[in-house]
Backbone as JSON, one array per atom type, in Angstrom:
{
  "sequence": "XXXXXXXXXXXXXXXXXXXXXXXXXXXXXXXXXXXXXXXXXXXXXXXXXXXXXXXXXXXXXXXXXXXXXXXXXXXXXXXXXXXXXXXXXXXXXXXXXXXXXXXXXXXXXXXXXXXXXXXXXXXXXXXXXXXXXXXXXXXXXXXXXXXXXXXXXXXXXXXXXXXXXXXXXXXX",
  "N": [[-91.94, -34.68, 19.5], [-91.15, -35.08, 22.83], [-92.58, -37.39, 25.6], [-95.88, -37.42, 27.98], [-95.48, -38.38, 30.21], [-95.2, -38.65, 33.53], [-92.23, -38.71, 35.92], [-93.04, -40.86, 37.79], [-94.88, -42.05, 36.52], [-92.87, -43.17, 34.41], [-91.46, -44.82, 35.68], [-93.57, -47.0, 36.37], [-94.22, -47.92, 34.0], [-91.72, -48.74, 32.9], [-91.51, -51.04, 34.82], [-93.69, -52.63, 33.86], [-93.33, -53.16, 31.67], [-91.48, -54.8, 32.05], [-88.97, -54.3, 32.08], [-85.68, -53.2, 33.06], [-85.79, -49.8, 34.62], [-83.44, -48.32, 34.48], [-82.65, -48.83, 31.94], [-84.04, -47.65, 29.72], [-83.42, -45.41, 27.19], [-84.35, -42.88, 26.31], [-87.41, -41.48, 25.85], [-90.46, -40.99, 23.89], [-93.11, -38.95, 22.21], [-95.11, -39.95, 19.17], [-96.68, -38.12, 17.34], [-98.89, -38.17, 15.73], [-99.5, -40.87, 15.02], [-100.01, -41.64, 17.79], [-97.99, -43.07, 19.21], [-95.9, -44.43, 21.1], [-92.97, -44.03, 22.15], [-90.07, -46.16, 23.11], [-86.8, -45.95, 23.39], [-84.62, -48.38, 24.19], [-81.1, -49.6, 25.81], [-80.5, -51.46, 24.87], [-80.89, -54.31, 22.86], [-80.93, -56.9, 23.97], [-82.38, -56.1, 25.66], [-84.72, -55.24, 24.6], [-85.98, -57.5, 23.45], [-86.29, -59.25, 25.5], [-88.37, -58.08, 26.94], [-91.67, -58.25, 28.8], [-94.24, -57.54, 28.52], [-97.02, -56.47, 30.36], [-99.83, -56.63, 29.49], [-103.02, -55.56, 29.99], [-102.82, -53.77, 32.4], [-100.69, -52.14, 31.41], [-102.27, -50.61, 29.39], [-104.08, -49.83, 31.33], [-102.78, -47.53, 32.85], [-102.01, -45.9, 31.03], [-104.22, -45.45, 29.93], [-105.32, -42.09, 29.94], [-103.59, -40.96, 28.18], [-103.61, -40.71, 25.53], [-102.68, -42.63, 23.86], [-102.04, -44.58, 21.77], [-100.25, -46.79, 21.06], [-97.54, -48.78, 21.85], [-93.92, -48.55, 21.39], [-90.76, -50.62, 21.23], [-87.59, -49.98, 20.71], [-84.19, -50.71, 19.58], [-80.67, -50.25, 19.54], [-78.55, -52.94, 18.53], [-75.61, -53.96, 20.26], [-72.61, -54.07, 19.31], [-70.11, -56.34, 19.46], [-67.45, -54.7, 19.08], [-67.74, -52.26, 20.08], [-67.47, -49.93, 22.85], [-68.27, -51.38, 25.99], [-68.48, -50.49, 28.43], [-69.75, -47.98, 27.55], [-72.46, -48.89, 26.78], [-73.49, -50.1, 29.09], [-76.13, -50.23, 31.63], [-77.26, -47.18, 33.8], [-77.15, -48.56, 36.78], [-78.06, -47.73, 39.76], [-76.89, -47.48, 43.34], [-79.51, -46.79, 44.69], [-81.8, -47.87, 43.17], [-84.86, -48.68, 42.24], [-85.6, -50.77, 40.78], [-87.69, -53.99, 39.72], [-85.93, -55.01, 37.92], [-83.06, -56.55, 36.61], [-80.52, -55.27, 34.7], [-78.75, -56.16, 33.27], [-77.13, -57.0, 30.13], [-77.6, -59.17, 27.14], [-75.18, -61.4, 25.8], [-75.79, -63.08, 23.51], [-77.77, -62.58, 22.35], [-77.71, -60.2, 21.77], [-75.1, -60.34, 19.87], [-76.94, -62.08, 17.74], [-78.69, -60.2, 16.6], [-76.84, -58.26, 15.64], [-75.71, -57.17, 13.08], [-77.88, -55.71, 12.39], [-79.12, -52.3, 11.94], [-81.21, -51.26, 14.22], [-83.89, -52.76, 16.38], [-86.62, -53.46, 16.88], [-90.09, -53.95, 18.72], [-94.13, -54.17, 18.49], [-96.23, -52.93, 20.7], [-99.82, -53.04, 20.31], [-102.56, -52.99, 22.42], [-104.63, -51.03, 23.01], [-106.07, -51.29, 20.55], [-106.22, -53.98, 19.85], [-104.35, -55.31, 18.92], [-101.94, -57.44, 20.25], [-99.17, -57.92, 19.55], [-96.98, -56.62, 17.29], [-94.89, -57.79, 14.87], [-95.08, -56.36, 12.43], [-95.38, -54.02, 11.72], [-95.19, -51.66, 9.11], [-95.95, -49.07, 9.12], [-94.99, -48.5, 11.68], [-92.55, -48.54, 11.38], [-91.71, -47.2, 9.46], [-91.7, -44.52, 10.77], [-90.02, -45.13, 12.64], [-87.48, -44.78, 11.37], [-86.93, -42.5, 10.81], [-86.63, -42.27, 13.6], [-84.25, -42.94, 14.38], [-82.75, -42.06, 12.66], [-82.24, -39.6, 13.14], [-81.45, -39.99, 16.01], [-78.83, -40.83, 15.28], [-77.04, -40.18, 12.53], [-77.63, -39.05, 9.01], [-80.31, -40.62, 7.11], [-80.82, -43.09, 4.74], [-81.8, -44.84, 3.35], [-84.26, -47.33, 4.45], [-84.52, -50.93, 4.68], [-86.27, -53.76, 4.86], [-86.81, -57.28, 6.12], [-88.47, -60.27, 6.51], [-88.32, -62.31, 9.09], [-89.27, -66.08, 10.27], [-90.15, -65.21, 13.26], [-89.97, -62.24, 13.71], [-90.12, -58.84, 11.95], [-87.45, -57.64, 10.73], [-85.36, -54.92, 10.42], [-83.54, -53.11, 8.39], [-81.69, -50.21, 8.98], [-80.23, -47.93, 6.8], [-77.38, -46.12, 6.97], [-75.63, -42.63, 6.32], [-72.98, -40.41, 6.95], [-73.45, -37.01, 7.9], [-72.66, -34.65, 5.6], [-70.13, -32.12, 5.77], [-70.5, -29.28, 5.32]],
  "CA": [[-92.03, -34.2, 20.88], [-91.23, -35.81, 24.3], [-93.37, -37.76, 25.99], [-96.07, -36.42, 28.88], [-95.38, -39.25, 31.51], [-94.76, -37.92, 34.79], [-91.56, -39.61, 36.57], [-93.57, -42.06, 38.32], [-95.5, -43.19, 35.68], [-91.88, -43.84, 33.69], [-91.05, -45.9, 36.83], [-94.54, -47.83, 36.41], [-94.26, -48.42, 32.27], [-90.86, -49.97, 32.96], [-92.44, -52.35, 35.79], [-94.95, -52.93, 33.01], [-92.77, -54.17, 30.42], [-90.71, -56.08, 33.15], [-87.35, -54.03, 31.72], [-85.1, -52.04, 34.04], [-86.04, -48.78, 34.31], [-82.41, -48.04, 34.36], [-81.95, -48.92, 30.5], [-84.4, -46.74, 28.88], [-82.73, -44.08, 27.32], [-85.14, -42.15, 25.46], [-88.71, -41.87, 25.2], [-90.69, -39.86, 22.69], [-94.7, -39.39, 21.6], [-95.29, -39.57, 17.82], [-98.35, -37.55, 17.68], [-99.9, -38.73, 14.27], [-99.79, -42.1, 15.49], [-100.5, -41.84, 18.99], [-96.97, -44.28, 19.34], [-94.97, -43.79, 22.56], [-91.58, -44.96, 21.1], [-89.5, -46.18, 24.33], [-85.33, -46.83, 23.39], [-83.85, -48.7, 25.44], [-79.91, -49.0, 25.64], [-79.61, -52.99, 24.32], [-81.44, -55.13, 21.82], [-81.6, -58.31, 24.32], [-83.74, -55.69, 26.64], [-86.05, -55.24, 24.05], [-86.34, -59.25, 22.94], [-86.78, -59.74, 26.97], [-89.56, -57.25, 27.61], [-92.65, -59.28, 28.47], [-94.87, -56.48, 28.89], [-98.28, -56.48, 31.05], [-100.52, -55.65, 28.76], [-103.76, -54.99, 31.01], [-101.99, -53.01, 33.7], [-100.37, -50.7, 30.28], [-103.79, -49.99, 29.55], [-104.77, -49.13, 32.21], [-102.0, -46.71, 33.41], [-101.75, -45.19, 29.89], [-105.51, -44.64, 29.16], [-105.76, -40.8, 29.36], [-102.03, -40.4, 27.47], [-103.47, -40.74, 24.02], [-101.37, -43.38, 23.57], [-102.42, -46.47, 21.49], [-99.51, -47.82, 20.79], [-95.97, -48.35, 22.8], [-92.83, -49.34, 20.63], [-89.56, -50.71, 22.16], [-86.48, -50.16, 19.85], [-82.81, -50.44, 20.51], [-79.48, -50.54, 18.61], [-77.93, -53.96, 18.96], [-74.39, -54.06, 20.71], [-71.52, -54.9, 18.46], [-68.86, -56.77, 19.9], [-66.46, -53.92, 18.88], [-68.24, -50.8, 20.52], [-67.07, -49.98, 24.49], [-69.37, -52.3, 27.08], [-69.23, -49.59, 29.6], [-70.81, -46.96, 26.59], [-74.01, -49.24, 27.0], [-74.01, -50.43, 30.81], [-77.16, -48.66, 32.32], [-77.21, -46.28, 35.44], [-77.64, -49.2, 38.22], [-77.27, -47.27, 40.92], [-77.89, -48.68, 44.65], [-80.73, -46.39, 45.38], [-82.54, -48.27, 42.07], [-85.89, -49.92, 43.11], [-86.31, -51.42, 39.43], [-87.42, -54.9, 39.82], [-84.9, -56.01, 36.44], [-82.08, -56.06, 35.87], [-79.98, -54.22, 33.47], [-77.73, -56.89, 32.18], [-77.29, -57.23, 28.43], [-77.23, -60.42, 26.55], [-74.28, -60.76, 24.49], [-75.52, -63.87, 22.64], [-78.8, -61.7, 21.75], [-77.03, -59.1, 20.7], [-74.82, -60.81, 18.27], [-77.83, -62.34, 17.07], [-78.91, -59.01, 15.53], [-75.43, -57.81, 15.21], [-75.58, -56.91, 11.98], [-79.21, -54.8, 11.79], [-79.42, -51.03, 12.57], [-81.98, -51.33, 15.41], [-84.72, -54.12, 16.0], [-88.04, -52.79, 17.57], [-90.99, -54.19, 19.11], [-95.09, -52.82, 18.37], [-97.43, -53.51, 20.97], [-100.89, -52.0, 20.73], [-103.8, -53.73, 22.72], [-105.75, -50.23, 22.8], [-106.56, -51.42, 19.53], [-106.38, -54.81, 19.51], [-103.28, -56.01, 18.24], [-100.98, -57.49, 21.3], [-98.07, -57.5, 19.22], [-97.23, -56.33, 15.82], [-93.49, -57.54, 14.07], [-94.85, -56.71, 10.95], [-96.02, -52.76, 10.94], [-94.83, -51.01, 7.94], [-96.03, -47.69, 9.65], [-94.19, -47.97, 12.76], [-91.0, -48.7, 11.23], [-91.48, -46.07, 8.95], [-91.79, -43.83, 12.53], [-88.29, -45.4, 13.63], [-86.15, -44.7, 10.19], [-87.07, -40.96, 10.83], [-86.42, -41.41, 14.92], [-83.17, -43.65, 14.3], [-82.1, -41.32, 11.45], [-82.43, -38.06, 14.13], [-80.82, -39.9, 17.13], [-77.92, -41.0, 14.88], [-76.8, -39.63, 11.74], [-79.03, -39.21, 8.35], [-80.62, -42.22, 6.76], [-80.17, -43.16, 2.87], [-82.96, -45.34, 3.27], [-85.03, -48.51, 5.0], [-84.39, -52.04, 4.03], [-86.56, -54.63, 6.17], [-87.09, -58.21, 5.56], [-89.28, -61.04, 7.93], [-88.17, -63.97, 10.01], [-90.45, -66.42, 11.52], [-90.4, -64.15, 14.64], [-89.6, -60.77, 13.25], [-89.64, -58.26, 11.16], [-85.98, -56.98, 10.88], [-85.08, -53.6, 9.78], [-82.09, -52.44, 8.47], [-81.62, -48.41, 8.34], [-78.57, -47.61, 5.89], [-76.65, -44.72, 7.83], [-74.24, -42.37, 5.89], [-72.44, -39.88, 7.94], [-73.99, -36.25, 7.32], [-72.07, -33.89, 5.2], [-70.54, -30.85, 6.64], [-70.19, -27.77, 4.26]],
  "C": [[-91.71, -35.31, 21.87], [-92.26, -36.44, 24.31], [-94.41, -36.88, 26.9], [-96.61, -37.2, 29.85], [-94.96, -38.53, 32.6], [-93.56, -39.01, 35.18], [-92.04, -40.77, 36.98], [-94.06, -42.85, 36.98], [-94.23, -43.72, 34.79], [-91.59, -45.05, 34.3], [-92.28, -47.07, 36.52], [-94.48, -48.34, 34.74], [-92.66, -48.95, 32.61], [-91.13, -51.18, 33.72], [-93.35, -53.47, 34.65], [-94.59, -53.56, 31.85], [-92.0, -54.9, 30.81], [-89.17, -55.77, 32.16], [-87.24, -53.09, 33.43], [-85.27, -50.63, 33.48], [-84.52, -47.82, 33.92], [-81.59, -47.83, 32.09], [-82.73, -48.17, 29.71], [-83.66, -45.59, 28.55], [-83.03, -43.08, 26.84], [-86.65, -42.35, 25.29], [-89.52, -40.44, 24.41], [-92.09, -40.14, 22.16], [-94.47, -39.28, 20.06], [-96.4, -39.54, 17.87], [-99.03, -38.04, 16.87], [-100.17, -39.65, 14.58], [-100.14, -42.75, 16.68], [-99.3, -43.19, 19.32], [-95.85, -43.64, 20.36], [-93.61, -44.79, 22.16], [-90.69, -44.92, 22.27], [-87.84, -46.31, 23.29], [-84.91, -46.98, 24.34], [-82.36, -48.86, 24.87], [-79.26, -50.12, 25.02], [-80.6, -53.53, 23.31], [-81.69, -55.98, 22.69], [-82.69, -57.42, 25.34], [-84.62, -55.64, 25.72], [-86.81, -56.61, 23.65], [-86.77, -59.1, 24.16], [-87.97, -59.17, 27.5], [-90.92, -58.68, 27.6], [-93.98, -58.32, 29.07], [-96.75, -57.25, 29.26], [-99.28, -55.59, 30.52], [-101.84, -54.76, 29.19], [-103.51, -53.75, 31.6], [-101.8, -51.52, 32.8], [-101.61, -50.17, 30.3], [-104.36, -49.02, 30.4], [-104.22, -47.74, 32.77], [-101.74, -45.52, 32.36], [-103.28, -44.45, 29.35], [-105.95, -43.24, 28.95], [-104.39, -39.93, 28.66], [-102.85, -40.21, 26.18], [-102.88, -41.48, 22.98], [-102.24, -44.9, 23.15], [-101.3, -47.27, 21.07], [-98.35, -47.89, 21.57], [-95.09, -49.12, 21.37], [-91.95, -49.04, 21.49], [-88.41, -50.99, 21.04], [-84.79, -50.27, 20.65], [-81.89, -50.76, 19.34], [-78.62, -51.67, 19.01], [-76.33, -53.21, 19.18], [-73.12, -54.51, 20.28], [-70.42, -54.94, 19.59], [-67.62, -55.24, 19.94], [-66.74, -52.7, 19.59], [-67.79, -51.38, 22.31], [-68.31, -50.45, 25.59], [-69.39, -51.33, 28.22], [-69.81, -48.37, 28.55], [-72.32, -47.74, 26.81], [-74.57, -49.85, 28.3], [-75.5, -49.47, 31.04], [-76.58, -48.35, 33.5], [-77.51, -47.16, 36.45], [-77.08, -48.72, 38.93], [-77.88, -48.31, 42.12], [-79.26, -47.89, 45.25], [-81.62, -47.13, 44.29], [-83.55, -48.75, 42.84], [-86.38, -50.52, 42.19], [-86.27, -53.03, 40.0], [-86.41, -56.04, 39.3], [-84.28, -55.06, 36.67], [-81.5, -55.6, 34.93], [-78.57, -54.93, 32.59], [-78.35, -57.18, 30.59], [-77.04, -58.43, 28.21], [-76.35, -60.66, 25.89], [-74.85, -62.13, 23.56], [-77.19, -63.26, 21.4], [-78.14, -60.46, 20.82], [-76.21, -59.14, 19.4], [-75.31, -61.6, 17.51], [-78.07, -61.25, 15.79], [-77.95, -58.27, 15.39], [-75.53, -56.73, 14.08], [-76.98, -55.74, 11.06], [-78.94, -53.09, 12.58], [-79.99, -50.66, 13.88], [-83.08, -52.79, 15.06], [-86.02, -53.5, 16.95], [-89.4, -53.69, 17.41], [-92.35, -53.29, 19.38], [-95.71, -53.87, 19.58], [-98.32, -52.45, 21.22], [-102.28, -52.58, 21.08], [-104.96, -52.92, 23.0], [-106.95, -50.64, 21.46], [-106.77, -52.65, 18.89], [-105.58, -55.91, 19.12], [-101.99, -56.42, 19.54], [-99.91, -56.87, 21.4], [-97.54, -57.62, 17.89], [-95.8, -56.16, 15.62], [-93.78, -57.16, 12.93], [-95.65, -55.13, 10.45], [-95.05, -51.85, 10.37], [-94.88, -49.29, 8.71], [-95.07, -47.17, 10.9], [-92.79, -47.96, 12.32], [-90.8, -47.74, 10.3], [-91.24, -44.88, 9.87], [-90.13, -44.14, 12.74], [-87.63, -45.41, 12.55], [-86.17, -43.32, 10.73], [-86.49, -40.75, 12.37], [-84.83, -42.32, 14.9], [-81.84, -43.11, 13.79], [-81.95, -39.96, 12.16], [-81.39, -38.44, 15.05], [-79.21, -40.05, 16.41], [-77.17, -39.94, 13.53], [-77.7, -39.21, 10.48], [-79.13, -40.0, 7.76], [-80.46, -41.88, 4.99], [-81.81, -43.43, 2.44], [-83.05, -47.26, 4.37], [-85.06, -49.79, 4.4], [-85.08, -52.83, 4.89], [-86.81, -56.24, 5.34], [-87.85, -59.05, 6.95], [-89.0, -62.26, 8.23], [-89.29, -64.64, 10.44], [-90.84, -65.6, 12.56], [-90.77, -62.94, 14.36], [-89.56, -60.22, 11.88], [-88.37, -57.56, 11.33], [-85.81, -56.05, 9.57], [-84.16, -53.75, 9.11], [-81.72, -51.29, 7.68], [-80.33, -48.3, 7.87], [-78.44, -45.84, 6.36], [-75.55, -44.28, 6.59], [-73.96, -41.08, 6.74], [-72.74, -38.17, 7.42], [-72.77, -35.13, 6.51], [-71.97, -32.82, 5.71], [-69.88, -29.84, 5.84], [-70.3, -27.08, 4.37]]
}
């Protein structure tokens, strides 16, 4: 299902993770988990988020919502740079900007998506290393795109890094 943010409050949860509201391009509740799964439209917006965790809290407390995740599909060099521009228009009043990184992006080049957990309802700031949520984003990765084979992840100092194996769905 969707989310059940009102406009404003979308406007205030981008403030809150200090992205442009402009680059989200999807958000979505996963009810079992109470996980508000944001995509945004780049990979270096999701590395850059520096989210206010207090403030979330506070603005989120009667959502149901203990957890937020921030995923995104890195930017290959080869794909069209105006396909992932966001909507900056001039009426915007997002404090961030909506530029992409390109040296972030061909960082993770090579992974499916790269996603960020944070859940301080519960204690945990920020979590590279949940098995559950990334099980959550093969299934919402594998929906927005094509269907999945299967989930490969491995862990960096920093990160856990995914990588969803896409094959292109059969049509019979």
């Amino acid at each position: 299902p969707l989310h059940n943010l009102t406009p404003e409050e979308v406007k205030q949860l981008a403030v809150l993770l200090c992205i442009s509201e402009s680059s989200i391009r999807h958000i979505a509740m996963h009810p079992s988990s109470s996980n508000l799964i944001v995509t945004l439209s780049a990979a270096s917006h999701v590395m850059s988020a520096t989210p206010k965790l207090s403030a979330l809290m506070e603005l989120l407390k009667d959502k149901g919502i203990v957890k937020i995740t921030l995923t995104a599909k890195p930017i290959s060099s080869s794909e069209n740079k105006q396909n992932t521009q966001c909507n900056n228009s001039s009426t915007s009043s997002s404090l961030y900007t909506c530029e992409y990184d390109a040296e972030v992006e061909k960082k993770w080049s090579g992974y499916d998506f790269i996603s960020r957990l944070f859940a301080p309802w519960i204690g945990i700031n920020e979590d590279a290393v949940s098995g559950a949520t990334h099980a959550v984003l093969a299934k919402h990765w594998g929906s927005l795109a094509v269907s999945y084979t299967h989930l490969r992840a491995h862990e960096t100092p920093e990160h856990l890094v995914c990588r969803l194996l896409l094959e292109k769905k059969k049509n019979n």
